[in-house]
mmCIF file of C-alpha atoms in Angstrom:
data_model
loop_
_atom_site.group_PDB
_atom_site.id
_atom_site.type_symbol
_atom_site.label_atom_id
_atom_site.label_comp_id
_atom_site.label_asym_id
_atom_site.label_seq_id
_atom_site.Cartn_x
_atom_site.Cartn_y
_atom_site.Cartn_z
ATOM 1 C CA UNK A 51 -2.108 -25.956 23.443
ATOM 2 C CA UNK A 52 -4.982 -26.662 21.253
ATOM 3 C CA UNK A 53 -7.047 -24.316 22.364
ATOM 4 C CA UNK A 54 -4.660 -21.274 21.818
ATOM 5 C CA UNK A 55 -5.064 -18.940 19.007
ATOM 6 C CA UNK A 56 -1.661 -19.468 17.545
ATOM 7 C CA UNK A 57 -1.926 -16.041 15.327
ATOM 8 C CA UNK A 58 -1.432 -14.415 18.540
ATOM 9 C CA UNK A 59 2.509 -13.040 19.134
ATOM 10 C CA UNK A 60 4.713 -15.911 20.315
ATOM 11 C CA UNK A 61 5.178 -13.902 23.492
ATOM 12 C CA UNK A 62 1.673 -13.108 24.352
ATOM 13 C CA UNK A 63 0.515 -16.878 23.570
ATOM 14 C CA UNK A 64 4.371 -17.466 26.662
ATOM 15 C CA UNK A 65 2.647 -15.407 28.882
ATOM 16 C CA UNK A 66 -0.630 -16.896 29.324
ATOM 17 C CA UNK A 67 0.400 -20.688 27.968
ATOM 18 C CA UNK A 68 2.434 -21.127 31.324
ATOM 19 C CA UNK A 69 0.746 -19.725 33.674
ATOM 20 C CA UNK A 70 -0.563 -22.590 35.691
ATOM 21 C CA UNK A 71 3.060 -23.911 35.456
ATOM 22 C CA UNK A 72 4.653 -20.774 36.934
ATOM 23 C CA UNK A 73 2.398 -20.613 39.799
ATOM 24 C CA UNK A 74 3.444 -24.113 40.421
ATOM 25 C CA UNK A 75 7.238 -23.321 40.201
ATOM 26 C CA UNK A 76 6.866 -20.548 42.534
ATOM 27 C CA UNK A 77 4.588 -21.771 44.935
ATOM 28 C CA UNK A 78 6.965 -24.927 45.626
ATOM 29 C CA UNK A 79 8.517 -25.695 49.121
ATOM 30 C CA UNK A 80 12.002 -24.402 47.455
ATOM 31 C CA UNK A 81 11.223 -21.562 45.728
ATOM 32 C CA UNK A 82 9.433 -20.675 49.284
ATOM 33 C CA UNK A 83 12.437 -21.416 50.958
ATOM 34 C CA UNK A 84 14.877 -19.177 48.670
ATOM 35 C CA UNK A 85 12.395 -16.744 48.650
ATOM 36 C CA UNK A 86 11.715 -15.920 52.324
ATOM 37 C CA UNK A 87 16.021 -16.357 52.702
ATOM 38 C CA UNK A 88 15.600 -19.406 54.522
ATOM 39 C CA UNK A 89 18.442 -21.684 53.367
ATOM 40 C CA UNK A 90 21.759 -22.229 54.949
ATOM 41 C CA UNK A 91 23.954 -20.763 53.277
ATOM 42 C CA UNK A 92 25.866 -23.903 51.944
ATOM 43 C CA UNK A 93 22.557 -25.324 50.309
ATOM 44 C CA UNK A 94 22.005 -21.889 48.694
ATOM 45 C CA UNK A 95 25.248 -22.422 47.164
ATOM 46 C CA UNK A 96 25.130 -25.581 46.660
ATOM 47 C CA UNK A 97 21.832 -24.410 44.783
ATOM 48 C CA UNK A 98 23.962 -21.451 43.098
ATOM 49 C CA UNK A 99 26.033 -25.075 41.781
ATOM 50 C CA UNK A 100 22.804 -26.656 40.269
ATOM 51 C CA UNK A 101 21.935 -23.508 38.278
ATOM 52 C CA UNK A 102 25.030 -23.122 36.878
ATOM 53 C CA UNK A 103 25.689 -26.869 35.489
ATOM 54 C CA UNK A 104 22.052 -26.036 33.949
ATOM 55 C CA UNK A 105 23.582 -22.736 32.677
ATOM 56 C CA UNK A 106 26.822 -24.439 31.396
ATOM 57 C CA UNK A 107 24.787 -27.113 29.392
ATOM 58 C CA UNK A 108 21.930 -24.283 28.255
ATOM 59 C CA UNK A 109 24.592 -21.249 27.358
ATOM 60 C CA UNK A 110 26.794 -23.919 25.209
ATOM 61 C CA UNK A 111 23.685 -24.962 23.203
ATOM 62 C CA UNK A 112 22.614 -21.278 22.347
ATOM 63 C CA UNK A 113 26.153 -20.258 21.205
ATOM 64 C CA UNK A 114 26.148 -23.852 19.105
ATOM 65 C CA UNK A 115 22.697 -22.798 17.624
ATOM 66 C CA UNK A 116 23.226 -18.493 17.682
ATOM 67 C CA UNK A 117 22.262 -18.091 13.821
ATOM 68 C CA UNK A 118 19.398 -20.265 14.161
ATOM 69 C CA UNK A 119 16.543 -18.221 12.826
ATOM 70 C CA UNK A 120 14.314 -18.602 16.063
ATOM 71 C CA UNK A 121 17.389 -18.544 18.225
ATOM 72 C CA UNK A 122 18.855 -15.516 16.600
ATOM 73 C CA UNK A 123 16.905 -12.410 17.899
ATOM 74 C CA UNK A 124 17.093 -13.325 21.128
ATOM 75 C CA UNK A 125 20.773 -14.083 21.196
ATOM 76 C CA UNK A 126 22.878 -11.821 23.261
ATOM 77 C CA UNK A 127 25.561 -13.805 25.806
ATOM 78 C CA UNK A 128 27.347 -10.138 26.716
ATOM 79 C CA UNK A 129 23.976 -9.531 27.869
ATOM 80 C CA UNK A 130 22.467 -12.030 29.372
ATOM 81 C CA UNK A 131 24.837 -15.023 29.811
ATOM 82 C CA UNK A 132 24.961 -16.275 33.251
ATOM 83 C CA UNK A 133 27.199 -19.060 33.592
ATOM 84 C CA UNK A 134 30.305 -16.346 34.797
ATOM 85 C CA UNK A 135 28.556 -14.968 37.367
ATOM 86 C CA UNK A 136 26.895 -17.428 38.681
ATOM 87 C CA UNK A 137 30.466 -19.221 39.017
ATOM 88 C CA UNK A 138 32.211 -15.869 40.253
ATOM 89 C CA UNK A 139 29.194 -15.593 43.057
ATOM 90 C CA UNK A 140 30.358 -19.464 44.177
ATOM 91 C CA UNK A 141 33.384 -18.790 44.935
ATOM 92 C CA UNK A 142 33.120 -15.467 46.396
ATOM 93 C CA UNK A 143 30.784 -17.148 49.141
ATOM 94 C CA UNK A 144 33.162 -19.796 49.524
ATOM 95 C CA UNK A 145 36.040 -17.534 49.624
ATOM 96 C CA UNK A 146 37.849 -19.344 47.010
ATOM 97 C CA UNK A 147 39.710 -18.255 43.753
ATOM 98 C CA UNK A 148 37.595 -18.232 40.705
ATOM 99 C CA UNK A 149 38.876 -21.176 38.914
ATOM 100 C CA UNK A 150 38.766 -23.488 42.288
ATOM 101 C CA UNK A 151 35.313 -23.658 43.291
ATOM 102 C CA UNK A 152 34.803 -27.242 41.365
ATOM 103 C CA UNK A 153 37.293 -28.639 43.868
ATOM 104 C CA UNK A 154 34.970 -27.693 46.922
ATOM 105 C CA UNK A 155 33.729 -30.804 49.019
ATOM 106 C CA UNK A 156 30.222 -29.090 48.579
ATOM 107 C CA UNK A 157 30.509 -29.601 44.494
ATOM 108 C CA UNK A 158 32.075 -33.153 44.584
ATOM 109 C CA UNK A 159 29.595 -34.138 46.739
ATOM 110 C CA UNK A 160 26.997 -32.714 43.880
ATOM 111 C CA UNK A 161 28.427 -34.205 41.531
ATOM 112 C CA UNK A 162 28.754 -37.781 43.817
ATOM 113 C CA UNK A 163 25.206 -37.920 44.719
ATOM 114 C CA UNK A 164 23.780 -35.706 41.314
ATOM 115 C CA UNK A 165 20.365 -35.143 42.024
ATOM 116 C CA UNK A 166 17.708 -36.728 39.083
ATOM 117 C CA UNK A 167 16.158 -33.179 38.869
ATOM 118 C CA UNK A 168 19.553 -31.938 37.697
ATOM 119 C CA UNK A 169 19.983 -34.380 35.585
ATOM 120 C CA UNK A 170 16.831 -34.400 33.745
ATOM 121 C CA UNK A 171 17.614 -30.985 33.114
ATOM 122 C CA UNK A 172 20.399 -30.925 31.555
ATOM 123 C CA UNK A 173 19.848 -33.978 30.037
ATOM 124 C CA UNK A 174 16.867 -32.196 28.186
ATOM 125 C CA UNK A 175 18.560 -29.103 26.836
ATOM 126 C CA UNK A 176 21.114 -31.161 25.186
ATOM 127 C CA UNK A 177 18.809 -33.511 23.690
ATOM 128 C CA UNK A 178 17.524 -30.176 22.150
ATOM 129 C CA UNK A 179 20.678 -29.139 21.001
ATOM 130 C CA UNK A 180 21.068 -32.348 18.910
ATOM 131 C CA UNK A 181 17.437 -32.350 17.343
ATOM 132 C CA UNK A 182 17.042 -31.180 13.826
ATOM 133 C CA UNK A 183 14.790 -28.021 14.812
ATOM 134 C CA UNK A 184 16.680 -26.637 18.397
ATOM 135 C CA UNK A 185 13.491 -24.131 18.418
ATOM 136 C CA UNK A 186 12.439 -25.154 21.323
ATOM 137 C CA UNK A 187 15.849 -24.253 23.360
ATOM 138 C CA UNK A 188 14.167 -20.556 22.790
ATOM 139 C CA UNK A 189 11.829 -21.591 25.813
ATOM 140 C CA UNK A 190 14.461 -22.327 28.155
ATOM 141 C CA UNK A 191 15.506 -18.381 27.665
ATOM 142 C CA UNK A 192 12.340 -17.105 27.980
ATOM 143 C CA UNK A 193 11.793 -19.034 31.482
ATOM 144 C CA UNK A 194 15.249 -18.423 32.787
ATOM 145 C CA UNK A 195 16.196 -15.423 31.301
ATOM 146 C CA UNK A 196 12.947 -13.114 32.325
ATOM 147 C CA UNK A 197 13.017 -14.902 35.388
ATOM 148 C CA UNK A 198 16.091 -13.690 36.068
ATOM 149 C CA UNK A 199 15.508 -10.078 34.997
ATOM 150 C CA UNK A 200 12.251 -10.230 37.224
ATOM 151 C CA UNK A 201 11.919 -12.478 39.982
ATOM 152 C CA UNK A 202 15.794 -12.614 40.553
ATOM 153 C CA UNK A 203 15.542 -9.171 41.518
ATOM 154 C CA UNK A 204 13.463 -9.809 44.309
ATOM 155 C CA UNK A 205 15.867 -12.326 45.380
ATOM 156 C CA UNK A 206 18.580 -10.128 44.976
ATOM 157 C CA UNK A 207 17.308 -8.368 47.685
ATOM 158 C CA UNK A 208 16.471 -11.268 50.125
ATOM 159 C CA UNK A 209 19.835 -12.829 49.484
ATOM 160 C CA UNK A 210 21.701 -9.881 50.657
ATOM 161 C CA UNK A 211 19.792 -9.648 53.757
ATOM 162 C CA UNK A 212 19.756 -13.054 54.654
ATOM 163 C CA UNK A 213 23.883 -13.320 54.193
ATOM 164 C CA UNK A 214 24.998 -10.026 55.105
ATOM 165 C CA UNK A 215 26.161 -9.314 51.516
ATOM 166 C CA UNK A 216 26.778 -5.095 50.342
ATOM 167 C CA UNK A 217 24.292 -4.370 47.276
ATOM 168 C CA UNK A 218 26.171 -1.732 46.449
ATOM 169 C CA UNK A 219 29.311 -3.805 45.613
ATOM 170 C CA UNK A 220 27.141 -6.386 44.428
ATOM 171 C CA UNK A 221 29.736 -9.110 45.486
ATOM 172 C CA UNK A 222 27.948 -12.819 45.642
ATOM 173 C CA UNK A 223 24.801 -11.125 44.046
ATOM 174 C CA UNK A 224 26.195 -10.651 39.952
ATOM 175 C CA UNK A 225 23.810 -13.454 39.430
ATOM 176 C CA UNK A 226 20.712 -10.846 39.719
ATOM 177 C CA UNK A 227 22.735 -8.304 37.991
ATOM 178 C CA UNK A 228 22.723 -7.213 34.313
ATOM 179 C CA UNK A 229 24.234 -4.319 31.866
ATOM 180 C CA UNK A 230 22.588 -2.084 30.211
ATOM 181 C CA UNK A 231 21.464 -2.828 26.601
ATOM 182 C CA UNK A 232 24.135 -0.297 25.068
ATOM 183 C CA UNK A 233 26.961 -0.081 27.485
ATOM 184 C CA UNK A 234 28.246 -1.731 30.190
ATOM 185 C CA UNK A 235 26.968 0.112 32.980
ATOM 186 C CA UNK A 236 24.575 -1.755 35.783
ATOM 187 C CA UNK A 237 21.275 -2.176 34.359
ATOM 188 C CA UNK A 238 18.251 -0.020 36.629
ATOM 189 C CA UNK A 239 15.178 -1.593 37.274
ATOM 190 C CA UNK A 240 14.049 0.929 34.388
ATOM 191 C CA UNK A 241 16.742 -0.886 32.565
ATOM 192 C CA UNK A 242 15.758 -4.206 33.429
ATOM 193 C CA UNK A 243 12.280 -3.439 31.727
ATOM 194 C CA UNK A 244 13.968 -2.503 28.594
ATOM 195 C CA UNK A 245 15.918 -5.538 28.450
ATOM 196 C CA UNK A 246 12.463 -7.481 28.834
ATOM 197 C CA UNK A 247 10.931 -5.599 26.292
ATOM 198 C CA UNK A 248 13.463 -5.895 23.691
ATOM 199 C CA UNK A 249 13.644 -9.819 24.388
ATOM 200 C CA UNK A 250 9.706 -9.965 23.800
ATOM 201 C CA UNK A 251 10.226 -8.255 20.606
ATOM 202 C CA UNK A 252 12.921 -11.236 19.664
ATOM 203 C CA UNK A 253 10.541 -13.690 20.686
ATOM 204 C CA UNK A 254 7.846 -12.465 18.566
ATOM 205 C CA UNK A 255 10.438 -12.112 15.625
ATOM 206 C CA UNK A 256 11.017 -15.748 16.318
ATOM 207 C CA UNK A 257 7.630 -16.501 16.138
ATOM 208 C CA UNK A 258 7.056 -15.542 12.599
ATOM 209 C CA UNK A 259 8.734 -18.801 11.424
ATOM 210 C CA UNK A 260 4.978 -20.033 11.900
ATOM 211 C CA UNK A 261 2.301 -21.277 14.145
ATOM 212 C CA UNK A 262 4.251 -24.568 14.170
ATOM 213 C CA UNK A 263 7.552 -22.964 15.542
ATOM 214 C CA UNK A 264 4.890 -21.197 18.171
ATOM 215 C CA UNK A 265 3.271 -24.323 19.341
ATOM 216 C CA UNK A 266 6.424 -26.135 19.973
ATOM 217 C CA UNK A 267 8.164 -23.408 22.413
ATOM 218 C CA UNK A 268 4.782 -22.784 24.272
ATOM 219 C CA UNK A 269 4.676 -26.606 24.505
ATOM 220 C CA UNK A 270 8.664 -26.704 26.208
ATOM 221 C CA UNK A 271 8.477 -23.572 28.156
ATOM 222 C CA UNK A 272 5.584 -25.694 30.432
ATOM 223 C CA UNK A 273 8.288 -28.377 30.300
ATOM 224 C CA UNK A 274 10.642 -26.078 31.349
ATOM 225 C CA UNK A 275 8.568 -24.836 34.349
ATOM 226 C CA UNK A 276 8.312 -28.096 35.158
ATOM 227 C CA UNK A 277 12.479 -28.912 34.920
ATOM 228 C CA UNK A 278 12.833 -25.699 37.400
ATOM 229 C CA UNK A 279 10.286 -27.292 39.595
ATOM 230 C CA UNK A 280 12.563 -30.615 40.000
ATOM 231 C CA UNK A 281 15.355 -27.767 40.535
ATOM 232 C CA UNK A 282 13.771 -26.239 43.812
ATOM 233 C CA UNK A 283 12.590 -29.602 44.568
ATOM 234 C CA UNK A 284 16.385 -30.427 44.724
ATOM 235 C CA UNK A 285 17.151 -27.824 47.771
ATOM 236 C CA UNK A 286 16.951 -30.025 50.417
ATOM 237 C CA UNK A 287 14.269 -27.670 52.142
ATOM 238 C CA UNK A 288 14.495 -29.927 55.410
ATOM 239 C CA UNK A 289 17.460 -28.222 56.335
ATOM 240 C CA UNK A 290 15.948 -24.570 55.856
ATOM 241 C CA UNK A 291 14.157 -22.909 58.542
ATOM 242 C CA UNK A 292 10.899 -22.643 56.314
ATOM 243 C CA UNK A 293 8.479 -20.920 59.292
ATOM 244 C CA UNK A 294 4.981 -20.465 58.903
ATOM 245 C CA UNK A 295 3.454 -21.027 55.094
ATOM 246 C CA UNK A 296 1.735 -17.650 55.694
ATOM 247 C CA UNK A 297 4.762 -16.112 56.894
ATOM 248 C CA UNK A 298 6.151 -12.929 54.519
ATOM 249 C CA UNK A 299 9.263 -12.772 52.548
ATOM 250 C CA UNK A 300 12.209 -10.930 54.328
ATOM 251 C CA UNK A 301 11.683 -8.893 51.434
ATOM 252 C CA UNK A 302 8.431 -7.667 50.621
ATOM 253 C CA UNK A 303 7.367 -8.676 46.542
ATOM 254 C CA UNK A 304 4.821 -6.584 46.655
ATOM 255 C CA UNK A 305 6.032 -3.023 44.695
ATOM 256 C CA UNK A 306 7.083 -0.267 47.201
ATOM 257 C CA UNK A 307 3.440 1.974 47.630
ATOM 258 C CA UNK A 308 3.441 5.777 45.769
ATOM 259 C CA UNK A 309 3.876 8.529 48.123
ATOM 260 C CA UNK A 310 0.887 10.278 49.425
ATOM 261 C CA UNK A 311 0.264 13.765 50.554
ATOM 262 C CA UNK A 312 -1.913 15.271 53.251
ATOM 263 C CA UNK A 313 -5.096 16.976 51.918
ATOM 264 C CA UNK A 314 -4.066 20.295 53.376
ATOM 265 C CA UNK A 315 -0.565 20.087 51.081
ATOM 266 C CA UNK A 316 -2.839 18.980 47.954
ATOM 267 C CA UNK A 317 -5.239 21.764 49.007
ATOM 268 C CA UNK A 318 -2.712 24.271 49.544
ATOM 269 C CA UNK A 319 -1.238 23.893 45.991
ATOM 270 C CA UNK A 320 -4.691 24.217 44.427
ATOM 271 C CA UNK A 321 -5.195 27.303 46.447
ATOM 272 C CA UNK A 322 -1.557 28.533 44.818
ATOM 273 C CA UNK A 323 -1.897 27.707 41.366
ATOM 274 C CA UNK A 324 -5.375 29.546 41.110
ATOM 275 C CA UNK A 325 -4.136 32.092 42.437
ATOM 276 C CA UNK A 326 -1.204 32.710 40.563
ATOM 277 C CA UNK A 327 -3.528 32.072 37.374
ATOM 278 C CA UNK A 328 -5.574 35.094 38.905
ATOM 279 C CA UNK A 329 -2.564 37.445 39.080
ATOM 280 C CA UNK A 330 -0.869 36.419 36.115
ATOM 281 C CA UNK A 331 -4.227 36.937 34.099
ATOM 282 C CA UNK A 332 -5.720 40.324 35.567
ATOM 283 C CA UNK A 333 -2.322 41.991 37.165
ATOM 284 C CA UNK A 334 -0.448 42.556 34.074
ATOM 285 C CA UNK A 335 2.504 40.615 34.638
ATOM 286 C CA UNK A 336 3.950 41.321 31.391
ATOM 287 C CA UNK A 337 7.597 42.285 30.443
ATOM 288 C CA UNK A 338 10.059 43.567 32.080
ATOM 289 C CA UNK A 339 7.826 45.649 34.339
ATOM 290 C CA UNK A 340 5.649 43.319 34.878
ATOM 291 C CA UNK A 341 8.139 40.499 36.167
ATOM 292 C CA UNK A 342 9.113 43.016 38.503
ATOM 293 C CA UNK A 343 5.768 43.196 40.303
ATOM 294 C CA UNK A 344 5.637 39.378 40.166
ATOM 295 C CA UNK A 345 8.571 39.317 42.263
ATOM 296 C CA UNK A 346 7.079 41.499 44.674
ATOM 297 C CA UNK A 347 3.870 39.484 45.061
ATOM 298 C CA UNK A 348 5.702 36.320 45.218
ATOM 299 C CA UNK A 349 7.513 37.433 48.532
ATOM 300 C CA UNK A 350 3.883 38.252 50.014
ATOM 301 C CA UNK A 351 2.750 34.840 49.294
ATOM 302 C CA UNK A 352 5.636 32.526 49.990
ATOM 303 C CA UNK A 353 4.726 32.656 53.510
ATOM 304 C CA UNK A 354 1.297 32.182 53.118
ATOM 305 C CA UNK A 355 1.753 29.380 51.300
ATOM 306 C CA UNK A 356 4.140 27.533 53.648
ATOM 307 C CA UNK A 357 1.537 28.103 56.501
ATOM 308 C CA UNK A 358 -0.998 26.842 54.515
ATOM 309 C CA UNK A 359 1.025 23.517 54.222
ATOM 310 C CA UNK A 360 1.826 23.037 57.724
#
């Protein structure tokens, strides 16, 4: 962290101070396993279980800390909380009532045999809630918040694949889903950027408590990489059908390519709009007259012009 040039915005110094430690995250045998939609389905929820005890312990330590001045700007549980989701998505996959899910052999078993990883994790964001400066609790949100609001999305999609779940009623998926930043419609993707970008901005607010405030998030967001590492390591990957290591995602992460257009179609409008430049300029398509005998050339060249693309 020495080396970073700590005048820099405290999202910009995020973004490139954990990059080694997100590749690492996401290149792990359980992120790889979630990723491609390789898990049974009860170690995905028991997963789904994990998160949210981490959620439960991370959501109560924001709301203890909300007027904290790095905390603060960045503070926004209609928007981003996670804990009720996550818990409505268990026990919509178990097919239990809301309130019972706790009760499932697949949670007391969790809680019988609590992984360290889990632990650790938890462990760590409330030993942050009880230190004198809970600053660093703001790099917990960046890590799990944006990673939900970008990398969840993409595992959005593979989870509804891989368990036959409907996107479009978004049952066992609210986990990946978020409202929009002034009403409580579903967020877009278009959205989902806007959310991002108005987090950065509280981040950088956050920052300008000083370079010390900076160094100390940068410094626990790589710890926090490192907690979600344990996480994934966690998922019992030996009972997911993980398939080749060079084997794609059921969904692709690579963005969707821009349509393309045969060069006669791009040639054909060229040829059009020239044209029409041409008539409009030397034919004297003015007033009322004039719109008149634009009409009557625009029948003659329709056709033309539809040929031309074919």
């Amino acid at each position: 962290m020495s080396t970073q040039d700590l005048s820099l915005p405290l999202a910009t110094l995020l973004r490139e101070g954990t990059r080694k430690a997100h590749e690492t995250v996401e290149n792990s045998p359980g992120a790889l396993a979630l990723l491609r939609g390789r898990l049974p389905k009860e170690e995905y929820i028991r997963y789904l279980m994990m998160l949210w005890h981490v959620y439960d312990a991370f959501e109560q330590a924001l709301e203890q800390h909300a007027t904290h001045p790095t905390l603060e700007p960045t503070y926004n549980p209609t928007l981003l909380a996670r804990g009720p989701p996550l818990a409505a998505d268990i026990a919509f996959l178990l097919d239990m009532p809301d309130l019972s899910w706790k009760s499932h052999p697949i949670h007391t078993a969790l809680l019988e045999d609590n992984p360290p990883a889990l632990t650790a994790y938890v462990a760590r964001i409330r030993e942050l809630a009880d230190a004198p400066d809970p600053s660093p609790l703001l790099a917990h949100s960046y890590v799990r918040y944006l990673g939900d609001l970008s990398g969840g999305q993409i595992i959005r999609r593979t989870i509804g694949k891989a368990y036959g779940l409907d996107d479009a009623l978004g049952q066992g998926l609210s986990f990946y889903s978020f409202k929009e930043l002034t009403s409580a419609k579903q967020a877009t993707q278009g959205e989902m950027k806007h959310i991002k970008d108005w987090f950065r901005t509280g981040m950088n607010k956050a920052g300008e408590q000083g370079e010390d405030v900076k160094a100390s998030v940068v410094k626990e967001a790589n710890t926090a990489f490192d907690l979600n590492t344990g996480l994934f390591t966690a998922i019992r990957v030996d009972r997911a059908d993980i398939g080749d290591s060079n084997e794609k995602p059921i969904v692709d992460a690579v963005p969707p390519q821009e349509k393309t257009y045969p060069i006669s179609q791009v040639i054909a409008v060229i040829i059009a709009v020239c044209l029409a430049h041409f008539i409009l300029v030397t034919g004297g398509f003015t007033g009322d007259r004039g719109f008149q005998k634009f009409l009557v050339i625009q029948e003659w060249f329709s056709p033309l012009a539809e040929s031309a693309a074919d």
